[in-house]
mmCIF file of C-alpha atoms in Angstrom:
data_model
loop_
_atom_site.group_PDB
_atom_site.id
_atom_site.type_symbol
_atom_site.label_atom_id
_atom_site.label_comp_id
_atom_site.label_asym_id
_atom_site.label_seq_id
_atom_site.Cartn_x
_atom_site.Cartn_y
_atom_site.Cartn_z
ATOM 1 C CA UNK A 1 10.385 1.498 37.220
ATOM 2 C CA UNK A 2 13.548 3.344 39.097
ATOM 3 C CA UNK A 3 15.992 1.054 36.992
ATOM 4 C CA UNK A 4 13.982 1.816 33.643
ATOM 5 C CA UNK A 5 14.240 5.882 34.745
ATOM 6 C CA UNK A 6 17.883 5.672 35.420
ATOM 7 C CA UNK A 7 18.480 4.006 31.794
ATOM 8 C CA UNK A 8 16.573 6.786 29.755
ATOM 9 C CA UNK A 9 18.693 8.746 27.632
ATOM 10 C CA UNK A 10 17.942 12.011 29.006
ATOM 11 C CA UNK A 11 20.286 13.844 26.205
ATOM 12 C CA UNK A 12 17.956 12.478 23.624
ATOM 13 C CA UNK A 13 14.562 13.969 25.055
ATOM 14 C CA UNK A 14 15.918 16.718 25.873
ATOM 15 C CA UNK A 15 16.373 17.300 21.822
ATOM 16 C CA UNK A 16 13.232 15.911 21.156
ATOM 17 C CA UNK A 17 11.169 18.406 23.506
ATOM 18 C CA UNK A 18 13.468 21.368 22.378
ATOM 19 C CA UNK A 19 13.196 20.823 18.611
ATOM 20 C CA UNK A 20 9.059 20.354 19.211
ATOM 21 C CA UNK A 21 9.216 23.529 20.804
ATOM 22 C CA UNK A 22 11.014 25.016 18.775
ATOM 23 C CA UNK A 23 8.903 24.030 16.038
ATOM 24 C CA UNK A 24 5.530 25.500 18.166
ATOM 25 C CA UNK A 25 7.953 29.027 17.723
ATOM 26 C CA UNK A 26 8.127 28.541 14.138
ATOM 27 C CA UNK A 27 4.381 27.453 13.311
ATOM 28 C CA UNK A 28 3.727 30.561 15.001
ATOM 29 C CA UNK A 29 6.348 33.024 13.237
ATOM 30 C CA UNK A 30 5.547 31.369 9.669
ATOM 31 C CA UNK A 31 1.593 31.274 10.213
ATOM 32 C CA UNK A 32 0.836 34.626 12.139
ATOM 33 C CA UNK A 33 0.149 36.874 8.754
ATOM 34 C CA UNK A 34 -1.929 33.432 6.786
ATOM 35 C CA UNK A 35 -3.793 33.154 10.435
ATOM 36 C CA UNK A 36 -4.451 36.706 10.726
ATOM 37 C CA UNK A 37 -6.035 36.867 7.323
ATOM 38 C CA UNK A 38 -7.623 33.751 7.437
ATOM 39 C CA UNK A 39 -9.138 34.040 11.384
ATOM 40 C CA UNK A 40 -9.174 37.143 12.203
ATOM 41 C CA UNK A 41 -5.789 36.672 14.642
ATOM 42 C CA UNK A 42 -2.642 35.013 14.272
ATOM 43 C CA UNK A 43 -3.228 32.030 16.935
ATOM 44 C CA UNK A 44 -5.318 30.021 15.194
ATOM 45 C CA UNK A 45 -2.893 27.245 13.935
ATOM 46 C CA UNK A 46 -0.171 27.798 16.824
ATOM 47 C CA UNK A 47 -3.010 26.946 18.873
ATOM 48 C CA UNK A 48 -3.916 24.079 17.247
ATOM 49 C CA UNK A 49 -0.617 23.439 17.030
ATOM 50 C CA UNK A 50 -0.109 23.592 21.043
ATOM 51 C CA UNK A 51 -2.700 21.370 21.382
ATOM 52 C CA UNK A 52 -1.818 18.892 19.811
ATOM 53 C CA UNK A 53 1.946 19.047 21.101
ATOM 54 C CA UNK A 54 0.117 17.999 24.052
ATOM 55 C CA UNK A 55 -1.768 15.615 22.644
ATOM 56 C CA UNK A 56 1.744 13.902 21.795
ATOM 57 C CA UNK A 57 3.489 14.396 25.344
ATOM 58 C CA UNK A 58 1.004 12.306 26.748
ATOM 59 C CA UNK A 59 1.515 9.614 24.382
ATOM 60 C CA UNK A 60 5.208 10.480 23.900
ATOM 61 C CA UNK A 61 5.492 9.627 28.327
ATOM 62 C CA UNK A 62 2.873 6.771 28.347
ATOM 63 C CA UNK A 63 4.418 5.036 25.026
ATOM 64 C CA UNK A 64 7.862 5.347 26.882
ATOM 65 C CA UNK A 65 6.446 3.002 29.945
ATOM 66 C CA UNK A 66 4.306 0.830 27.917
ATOM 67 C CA UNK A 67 5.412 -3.076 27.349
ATOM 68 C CA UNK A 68 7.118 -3.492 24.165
ATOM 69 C CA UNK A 69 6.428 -7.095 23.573
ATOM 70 C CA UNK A 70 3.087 -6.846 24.254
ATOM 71 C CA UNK A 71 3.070 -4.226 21.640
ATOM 72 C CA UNK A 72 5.154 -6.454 19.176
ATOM 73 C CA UNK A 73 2.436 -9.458 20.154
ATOM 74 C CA UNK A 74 0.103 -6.671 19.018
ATOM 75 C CA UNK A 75 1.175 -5.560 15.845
ATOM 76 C CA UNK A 76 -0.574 -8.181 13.727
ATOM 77 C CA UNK A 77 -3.705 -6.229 14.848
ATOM 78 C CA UNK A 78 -2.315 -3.030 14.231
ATOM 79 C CA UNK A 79 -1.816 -4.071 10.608
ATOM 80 C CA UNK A 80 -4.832 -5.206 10.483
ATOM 81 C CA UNK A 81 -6.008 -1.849 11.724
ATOM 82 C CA UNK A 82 -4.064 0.008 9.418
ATOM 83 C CA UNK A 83 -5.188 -1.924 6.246
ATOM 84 C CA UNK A 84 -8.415 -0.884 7.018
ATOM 85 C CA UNK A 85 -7.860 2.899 7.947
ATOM 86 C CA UNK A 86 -5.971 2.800 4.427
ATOM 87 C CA UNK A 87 -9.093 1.580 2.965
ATOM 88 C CA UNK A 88 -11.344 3.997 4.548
ATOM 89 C CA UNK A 89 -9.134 7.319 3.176
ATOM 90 C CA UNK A 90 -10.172 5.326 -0.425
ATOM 91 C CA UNK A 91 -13.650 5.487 -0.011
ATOM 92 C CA UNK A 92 -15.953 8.388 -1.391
ATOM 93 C CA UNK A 93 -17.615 10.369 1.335
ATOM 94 C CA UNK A 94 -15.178 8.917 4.356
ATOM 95 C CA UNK A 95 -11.990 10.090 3.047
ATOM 96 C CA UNK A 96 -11.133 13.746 3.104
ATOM 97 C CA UNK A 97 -10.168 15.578 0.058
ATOM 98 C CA UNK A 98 -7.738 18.124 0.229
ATOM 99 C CA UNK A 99 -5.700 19.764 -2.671
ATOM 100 C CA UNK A 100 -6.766 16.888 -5.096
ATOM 101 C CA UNK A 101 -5.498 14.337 -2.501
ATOM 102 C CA UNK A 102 -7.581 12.075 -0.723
ATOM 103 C CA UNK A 103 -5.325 11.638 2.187
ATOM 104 C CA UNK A 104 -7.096 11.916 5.496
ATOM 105 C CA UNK A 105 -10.057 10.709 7.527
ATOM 106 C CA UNK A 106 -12.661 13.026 9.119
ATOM 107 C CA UNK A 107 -14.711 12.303 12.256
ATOM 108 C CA UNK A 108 -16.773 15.245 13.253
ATOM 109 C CA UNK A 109 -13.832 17.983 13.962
ATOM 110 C CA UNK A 110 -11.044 15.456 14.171
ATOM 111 C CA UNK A 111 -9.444 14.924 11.153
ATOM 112 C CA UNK A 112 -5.883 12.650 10.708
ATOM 113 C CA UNK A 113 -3.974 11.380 7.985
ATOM 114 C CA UNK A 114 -3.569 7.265 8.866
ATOM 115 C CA UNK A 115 -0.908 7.048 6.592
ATOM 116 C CA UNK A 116 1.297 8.563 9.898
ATOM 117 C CA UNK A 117 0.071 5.670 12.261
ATOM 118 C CA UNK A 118 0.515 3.551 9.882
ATOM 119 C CA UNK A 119 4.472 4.265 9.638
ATOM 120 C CA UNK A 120 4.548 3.606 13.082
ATOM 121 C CA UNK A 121 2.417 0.380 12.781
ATOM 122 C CA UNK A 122 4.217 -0.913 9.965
ATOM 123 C CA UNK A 123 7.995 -0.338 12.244
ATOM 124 C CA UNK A 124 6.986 -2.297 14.855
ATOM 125 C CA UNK A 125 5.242 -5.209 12.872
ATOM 126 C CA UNK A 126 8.491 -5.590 10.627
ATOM 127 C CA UNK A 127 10.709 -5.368 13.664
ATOM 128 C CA UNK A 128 8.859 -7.771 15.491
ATOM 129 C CA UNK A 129 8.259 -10.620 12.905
ATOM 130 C CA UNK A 130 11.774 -10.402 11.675
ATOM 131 C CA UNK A 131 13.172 -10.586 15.080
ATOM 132 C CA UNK A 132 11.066 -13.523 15.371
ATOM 133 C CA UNK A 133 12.337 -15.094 12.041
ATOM 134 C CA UNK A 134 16.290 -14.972 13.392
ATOM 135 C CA UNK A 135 16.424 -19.160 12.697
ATOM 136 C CA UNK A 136 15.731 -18.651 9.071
ATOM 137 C CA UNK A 137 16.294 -15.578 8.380
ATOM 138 C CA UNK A 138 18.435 -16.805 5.189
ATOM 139 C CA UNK A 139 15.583 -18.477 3.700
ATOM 140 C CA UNK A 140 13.753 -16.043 0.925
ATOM 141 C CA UNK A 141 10.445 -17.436 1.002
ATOM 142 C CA UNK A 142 9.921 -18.728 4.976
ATOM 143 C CA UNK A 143 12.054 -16.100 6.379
ATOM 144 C CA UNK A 144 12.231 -12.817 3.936
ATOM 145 C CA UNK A 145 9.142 -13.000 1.421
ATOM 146 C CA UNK A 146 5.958 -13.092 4.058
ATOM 147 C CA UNK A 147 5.655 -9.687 5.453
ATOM 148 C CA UNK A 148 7.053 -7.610 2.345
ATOM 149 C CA UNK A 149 3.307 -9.391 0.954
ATOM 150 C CA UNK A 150 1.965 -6.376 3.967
ATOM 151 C CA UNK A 151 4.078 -3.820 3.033
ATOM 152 C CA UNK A 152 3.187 -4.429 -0.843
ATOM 153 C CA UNK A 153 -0.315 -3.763 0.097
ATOM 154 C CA UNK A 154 0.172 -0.678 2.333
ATOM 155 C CA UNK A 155 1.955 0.932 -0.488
ATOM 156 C CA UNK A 156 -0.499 0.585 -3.081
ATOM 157 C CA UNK A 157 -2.965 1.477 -0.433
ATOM 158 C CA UNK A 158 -0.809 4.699 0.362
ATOM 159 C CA UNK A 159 -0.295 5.102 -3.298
ATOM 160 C CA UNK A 160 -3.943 5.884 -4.811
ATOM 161 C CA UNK A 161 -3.895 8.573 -2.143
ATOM 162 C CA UNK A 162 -2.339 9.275 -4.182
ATOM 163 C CA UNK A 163 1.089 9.351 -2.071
ATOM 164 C CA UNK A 164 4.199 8.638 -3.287
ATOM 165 C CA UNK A 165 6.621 10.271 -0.863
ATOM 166 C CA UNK A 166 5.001 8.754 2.363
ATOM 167 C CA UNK A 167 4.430 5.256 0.191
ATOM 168 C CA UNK A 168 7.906 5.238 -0.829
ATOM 169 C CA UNK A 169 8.838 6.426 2.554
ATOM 170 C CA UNK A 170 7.478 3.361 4.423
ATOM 171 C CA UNK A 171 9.028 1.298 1.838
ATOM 172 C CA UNK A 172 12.395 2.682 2.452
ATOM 173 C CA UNK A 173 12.653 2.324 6.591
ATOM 174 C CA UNK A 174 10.535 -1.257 5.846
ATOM 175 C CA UNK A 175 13.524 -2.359 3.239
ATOM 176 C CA UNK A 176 15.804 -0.735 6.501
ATOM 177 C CA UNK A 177 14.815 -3.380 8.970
ATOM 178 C CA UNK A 178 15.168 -6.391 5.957
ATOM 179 C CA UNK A 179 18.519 -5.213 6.291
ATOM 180 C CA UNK A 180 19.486 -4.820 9.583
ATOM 181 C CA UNK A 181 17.538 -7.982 10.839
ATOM 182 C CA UNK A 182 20.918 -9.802 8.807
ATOM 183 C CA UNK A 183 18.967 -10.917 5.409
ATOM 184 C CA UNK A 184 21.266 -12.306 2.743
ATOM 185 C CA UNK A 185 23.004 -9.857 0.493
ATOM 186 C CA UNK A 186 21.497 -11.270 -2.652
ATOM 187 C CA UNK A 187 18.435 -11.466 -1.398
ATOM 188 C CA UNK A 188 18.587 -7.602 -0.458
ATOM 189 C CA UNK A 189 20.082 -6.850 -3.882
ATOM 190 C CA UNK A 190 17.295 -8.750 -5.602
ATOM 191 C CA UNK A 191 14.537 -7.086 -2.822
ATOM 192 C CA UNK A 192 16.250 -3.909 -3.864
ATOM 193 C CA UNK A 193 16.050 -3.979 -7.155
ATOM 194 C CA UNK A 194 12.580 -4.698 -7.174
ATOM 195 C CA UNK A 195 11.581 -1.709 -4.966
ATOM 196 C CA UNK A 196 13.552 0.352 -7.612
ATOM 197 C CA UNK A 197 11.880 -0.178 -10.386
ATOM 198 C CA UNK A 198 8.307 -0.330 -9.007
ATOM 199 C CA UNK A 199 9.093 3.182 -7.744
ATOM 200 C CA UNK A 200 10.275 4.253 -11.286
ATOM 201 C CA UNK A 201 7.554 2.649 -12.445
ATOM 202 C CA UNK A 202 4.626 4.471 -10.435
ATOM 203 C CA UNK A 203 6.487 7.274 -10.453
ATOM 204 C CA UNK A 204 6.198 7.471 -14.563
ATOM 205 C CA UNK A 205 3.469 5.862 -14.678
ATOM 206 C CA UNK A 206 1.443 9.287 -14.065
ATOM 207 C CA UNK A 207 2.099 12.609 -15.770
ATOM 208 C CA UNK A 208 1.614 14.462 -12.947
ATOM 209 C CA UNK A 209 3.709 12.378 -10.675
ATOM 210 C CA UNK A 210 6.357 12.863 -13.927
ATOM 211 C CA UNK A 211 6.248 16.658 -13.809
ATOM 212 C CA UNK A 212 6.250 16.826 -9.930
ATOM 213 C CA UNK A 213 9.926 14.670 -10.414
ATOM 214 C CA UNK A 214 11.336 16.816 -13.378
ATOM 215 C CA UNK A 215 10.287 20.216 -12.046
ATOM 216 C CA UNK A 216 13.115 20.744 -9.371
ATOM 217 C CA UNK A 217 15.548 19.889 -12.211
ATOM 218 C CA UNK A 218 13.875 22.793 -14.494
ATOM 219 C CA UNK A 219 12.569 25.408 -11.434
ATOM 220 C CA UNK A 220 12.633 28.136 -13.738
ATOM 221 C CA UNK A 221 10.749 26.960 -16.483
ATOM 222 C CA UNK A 222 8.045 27.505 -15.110
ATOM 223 C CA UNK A 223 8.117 30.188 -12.215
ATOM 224 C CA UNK A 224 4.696 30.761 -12.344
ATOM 225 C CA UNK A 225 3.768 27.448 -11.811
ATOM 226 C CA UNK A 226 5.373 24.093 -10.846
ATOM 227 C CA UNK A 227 8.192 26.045 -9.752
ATOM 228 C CA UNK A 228 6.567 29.025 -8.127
ATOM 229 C CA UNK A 229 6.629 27.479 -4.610
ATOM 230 C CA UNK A 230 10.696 26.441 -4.541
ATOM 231 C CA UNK A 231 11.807 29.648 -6.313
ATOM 232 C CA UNK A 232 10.258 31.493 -3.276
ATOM 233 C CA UNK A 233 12.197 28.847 -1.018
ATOM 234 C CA UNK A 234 15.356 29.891 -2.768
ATOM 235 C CA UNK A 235 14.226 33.485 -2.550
ATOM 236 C CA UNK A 236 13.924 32.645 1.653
ATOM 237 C CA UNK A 237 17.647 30.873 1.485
ATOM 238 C CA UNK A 238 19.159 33.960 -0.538
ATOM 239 C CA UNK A 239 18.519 36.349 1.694
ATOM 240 C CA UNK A 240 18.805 34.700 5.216
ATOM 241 C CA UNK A 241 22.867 35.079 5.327
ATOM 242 C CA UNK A 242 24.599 33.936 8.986
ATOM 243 C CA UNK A 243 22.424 34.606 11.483
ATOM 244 C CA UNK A 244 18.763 35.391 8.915
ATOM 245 C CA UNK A 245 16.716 38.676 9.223
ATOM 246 C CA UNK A 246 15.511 37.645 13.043
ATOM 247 C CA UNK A 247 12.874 35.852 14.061
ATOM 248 C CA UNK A 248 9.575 37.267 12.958
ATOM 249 C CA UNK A 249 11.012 39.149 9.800
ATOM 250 C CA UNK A 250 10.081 36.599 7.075
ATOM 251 C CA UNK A 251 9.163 38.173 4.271
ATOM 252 C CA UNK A 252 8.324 34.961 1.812
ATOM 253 C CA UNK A 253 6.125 34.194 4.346
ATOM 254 C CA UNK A 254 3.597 37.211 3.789
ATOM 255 C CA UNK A 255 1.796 35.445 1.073
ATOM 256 C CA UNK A 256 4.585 34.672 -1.144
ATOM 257 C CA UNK A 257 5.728 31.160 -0.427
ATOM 258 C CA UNK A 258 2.955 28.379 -0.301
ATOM 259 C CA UNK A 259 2.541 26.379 2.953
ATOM 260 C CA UNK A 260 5.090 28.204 4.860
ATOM 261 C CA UNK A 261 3.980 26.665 7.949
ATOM 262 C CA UNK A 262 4.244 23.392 6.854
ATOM 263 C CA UNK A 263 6.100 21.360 4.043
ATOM 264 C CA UNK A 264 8.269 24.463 3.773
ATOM 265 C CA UNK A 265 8.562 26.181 7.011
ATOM 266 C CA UNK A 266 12.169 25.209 6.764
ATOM 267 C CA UNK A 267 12.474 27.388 4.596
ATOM 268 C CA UNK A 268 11.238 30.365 7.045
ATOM 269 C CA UNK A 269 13.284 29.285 9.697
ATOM 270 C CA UNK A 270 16.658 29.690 7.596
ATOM 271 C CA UNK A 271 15.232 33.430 6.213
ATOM 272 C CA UNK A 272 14.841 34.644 9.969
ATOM 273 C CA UNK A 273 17.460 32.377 11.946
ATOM 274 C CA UNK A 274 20.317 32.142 8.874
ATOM 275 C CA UNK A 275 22.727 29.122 8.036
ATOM 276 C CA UNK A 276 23.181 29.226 12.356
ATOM 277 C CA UNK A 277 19.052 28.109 12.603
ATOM 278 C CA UNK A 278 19.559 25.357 9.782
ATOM 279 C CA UNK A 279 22.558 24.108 11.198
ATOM 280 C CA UNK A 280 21.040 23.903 14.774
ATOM 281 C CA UNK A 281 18.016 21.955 13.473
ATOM 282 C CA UNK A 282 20.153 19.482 11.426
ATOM 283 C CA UNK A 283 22.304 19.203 14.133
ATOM 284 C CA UNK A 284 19.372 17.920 16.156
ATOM 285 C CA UNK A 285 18.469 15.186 13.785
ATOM 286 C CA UNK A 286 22.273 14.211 13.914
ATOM 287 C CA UNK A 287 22.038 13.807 17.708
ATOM 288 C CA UNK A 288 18.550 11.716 16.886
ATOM 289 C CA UNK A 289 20.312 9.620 14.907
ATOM 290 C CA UNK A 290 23.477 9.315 16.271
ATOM 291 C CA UNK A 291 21.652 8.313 19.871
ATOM 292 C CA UNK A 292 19.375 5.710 18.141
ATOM 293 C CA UNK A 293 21.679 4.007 16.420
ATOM 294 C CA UNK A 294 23.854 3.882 19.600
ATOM 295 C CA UNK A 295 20.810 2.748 21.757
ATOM 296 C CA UNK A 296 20.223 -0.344 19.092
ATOM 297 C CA UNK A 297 23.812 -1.147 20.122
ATOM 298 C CA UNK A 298 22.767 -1.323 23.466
ATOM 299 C CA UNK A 299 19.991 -3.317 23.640
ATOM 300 C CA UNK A 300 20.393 -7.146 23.342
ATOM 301 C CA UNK A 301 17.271 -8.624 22.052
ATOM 302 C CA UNK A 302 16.716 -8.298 18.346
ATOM 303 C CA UNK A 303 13.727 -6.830 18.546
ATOM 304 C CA UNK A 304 14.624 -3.916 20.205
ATOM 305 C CA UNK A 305 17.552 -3.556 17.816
ATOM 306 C CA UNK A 306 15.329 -3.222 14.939
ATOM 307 C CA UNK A 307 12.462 -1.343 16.853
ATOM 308 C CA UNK A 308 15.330 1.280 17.611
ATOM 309 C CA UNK A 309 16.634 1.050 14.241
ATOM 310 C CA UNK A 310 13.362 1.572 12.316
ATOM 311 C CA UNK A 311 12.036 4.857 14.514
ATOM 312 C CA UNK A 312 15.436 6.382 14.008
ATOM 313 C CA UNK A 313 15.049 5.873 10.333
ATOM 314 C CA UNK A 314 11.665 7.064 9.980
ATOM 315 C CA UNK A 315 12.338 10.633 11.566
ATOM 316 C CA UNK A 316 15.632 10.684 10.091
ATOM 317 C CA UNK A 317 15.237 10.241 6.333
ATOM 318 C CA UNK A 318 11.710 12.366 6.823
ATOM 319 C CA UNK A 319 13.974 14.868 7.447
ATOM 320 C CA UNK A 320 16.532 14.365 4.738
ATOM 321 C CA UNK A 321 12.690 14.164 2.272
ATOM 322 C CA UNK A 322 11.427 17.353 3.607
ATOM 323 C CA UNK A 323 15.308 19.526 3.778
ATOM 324 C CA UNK A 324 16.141 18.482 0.494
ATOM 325 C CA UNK A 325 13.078 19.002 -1.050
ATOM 326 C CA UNK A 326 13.215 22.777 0.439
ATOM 327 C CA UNK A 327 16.567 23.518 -1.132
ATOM 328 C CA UNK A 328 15.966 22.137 -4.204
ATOM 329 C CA UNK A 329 17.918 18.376 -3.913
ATOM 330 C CA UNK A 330 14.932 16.278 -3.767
ATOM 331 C CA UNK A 331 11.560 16.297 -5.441
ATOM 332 C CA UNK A 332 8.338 18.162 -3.427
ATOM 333 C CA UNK A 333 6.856 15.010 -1.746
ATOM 334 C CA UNK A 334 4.908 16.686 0.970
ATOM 335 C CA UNK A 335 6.142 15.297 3.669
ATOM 336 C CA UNK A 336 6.301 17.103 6.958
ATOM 337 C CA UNK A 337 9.652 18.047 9.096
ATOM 338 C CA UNK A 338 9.355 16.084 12.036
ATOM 339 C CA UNK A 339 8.830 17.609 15.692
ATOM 340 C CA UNK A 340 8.928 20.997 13.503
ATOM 341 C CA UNK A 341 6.092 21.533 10.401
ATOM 342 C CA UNK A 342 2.620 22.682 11.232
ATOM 343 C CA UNK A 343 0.553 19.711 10.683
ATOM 344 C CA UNK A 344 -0.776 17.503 14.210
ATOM 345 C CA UNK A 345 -1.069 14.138 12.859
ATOM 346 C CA UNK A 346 2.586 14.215 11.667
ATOM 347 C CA UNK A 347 3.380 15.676 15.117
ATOM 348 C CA UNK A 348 1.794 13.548 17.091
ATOM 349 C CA UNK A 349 2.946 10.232 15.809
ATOM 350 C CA UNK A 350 6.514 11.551 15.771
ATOM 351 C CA UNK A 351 5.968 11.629 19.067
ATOM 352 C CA UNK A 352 4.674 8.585 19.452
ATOM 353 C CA UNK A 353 7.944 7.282 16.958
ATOM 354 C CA UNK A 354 10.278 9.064 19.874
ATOM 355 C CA UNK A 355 8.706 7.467 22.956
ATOM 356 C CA UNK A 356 8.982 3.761 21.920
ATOM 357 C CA UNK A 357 13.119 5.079 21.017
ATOM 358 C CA UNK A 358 13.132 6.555 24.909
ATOM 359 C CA UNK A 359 11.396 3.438 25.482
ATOM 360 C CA UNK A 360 13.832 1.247 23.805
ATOM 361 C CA UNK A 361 16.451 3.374 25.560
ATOM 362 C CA UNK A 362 15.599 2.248 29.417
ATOM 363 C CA UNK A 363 15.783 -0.977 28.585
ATOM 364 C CA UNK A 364 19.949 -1.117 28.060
ATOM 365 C CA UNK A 365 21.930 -2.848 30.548
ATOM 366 C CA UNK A 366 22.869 -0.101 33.859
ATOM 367 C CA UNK A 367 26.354 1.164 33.586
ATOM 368 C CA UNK A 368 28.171 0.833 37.126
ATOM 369 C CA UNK A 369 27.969 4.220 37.543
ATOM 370 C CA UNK A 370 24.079 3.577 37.314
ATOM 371 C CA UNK A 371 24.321 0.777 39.675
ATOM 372 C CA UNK A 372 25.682 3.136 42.767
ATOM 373 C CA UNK A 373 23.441 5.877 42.053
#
């Protein structure tokens, strides 16, 4: 236990705490006026908000203790598990409807979106069985083909959510660890191709999914509608300048631009904080993934290569989802800015993503600086 504290990387949850924090200063800037109207006072979802923060220490410290190959021995079950949960969201009466998405599960006053566990779930089953397959790792079908037959079912699950940002996000961090765990280039080209055109495909496939894709390329033809929520975002970005109007002084966020606490608080936090707040929080997500690709280095098993890899690439290309869908770059998927957005599932399993990183983290080798301390 004293060797495993002296390996942390202290530098990376240091970030990790600030930017949640950070993010608890946010959900409370960008929700006080929705809260106040809504409640009757503007706590109401910083509150929640808090709470579940602390929800996500605790699991954030105990994840960063617990054994990680018992948790790789594990994660059979846990797919099992999240099949299931998947299933459950599906079916009428269990699954929560919200904005003509049937997303989350509801028992009594807790309600959670499985489709965040599951990212989790789905990271440490990939980077376990593929660390497992090293000896034929170059054969398609013994080595490759088995567990992409689990992540083709999770994303069809995720998909009649329907959810194609967080399907196609799993698919993406998934098709991350094929990679990294040293899979044949033609076999990733072929793999890739694949994954390409099923996500054209579904993403056609529905007019609504269609419009969703086409409508950051034509924002203004419709500024009433599909493109009512970005406009505002630009609106926010226009008039932040260097340093933003202060914290507090959001004006988009007085009714004018749509979930302003969550998918696009980003948006708030560059109208009160400037191009200096953006740059800060990108810069954060730098350090993130600049420290876990450095800690995969580190690490000599396999396993914890890939485990390192694959949380690192889950909160990183969340972020790049949610930023560039705020300015404009991307589509509107719906997915969350990690450690930051209003939303406790999200925030909690980040969390939980983080610790097994720390985790992965104190178990490098001791510098000899270390080793006289």
């Amino acid at each position: 236990m004293k060797n495993r504290l002296k390996r942390f990387d202290y530098g990376l949850i240091i970030v990790i705490m600030a930017m949640s924090i950070f993010g608890l200063v946010m959900v409370y800037s960008s929700s006080y006026t929705l809260s106040t109207l809504q409640h009757g006072h503007g706590y109401f979802f910083f509150m929640r908000q808090l709470q579940l923060f602390g929800v996500g220490l605790f699991i954030f410290v105990i994840i960063s203790f617990i054994s990680l190959k018992t948790l790789g021995k594990l994660s059979p079950m846990l797919i099992l598990l999240s099949v299931i949960l998947l299933g459950l969201v599906l079916v009428p009466g269990i699954g929560v409807v919200r904005n003509q998405a049937q997303r989350w599960l509801g028992f009594g006053p807790l309600i959670f979106q499985p489709s965040e566990i599951v990212k989790v779930f789905m990271i440490i089953y990939f980077a376990y069985i593929y660390a497992k397959k090293q000896p034929y790792i170059d054969q398609f079908k013994k080595g490759v083909l088995p567990p992409l037959m689990i992540l083709a079912v999770v994303f069809l699950l995720i998909l009649e959510q329907p959810d194609l940002g967080t399907a196609t996000h799993i698919l993406l961090i998934c098709g991350l660890i094929v990679v990294f765990s040293g899979v044949r280039f033609h076999h990733i080209f072929l793999l890739a191709t694949i994954a390409a055109s099923g996500i054209g495909f579904f993403a056609i496939s529905q007019p609504y999914r269609m419009q969703r894709l086409t409508s950051f390329l034509n924002t203004f033809d419709d500024p009433s509608g599909d493109g009512y929520q970005l406009i505002n975002s630009y609106v926010s970005i226009a008039t932040s300048g260097l340093f933003g109007n202060g914290l507090g002084n959001s004006v988009q966020k007085l009714g004018y631009l749509p979930e302003a606490q969550t998918d696009f608080i980003m948006a708030v936090v560059v109208e009160e904080l400037g191009i200096i707040g953006i740059l800060t929080v990108i810069g954060g997500y730098i350090f993130i993934l600049y420290r876990g690709i450095q800690i995969s280095k580190e690490v000599d098993a396999m396993y914890l290569k890939l485990l390192a890899l694959g949380v690192t690439f889950q909160i990183t290309l969340q972020a790049i989802f949610n930023l560039g869908a705020v300015s404009g770059m991307l589509p509107i998927t719906g997915i969350p800015l990690p450690f930051i957005s209003y939303g406790g599932t999200s925030l909690v399993f980040t969390l939980l993503s983080a610790g097994i990183l720390v985790n992965v983290s104190g178990r490098r080798p001791l510098s000899d600086a270390q080793k006289t301390s």
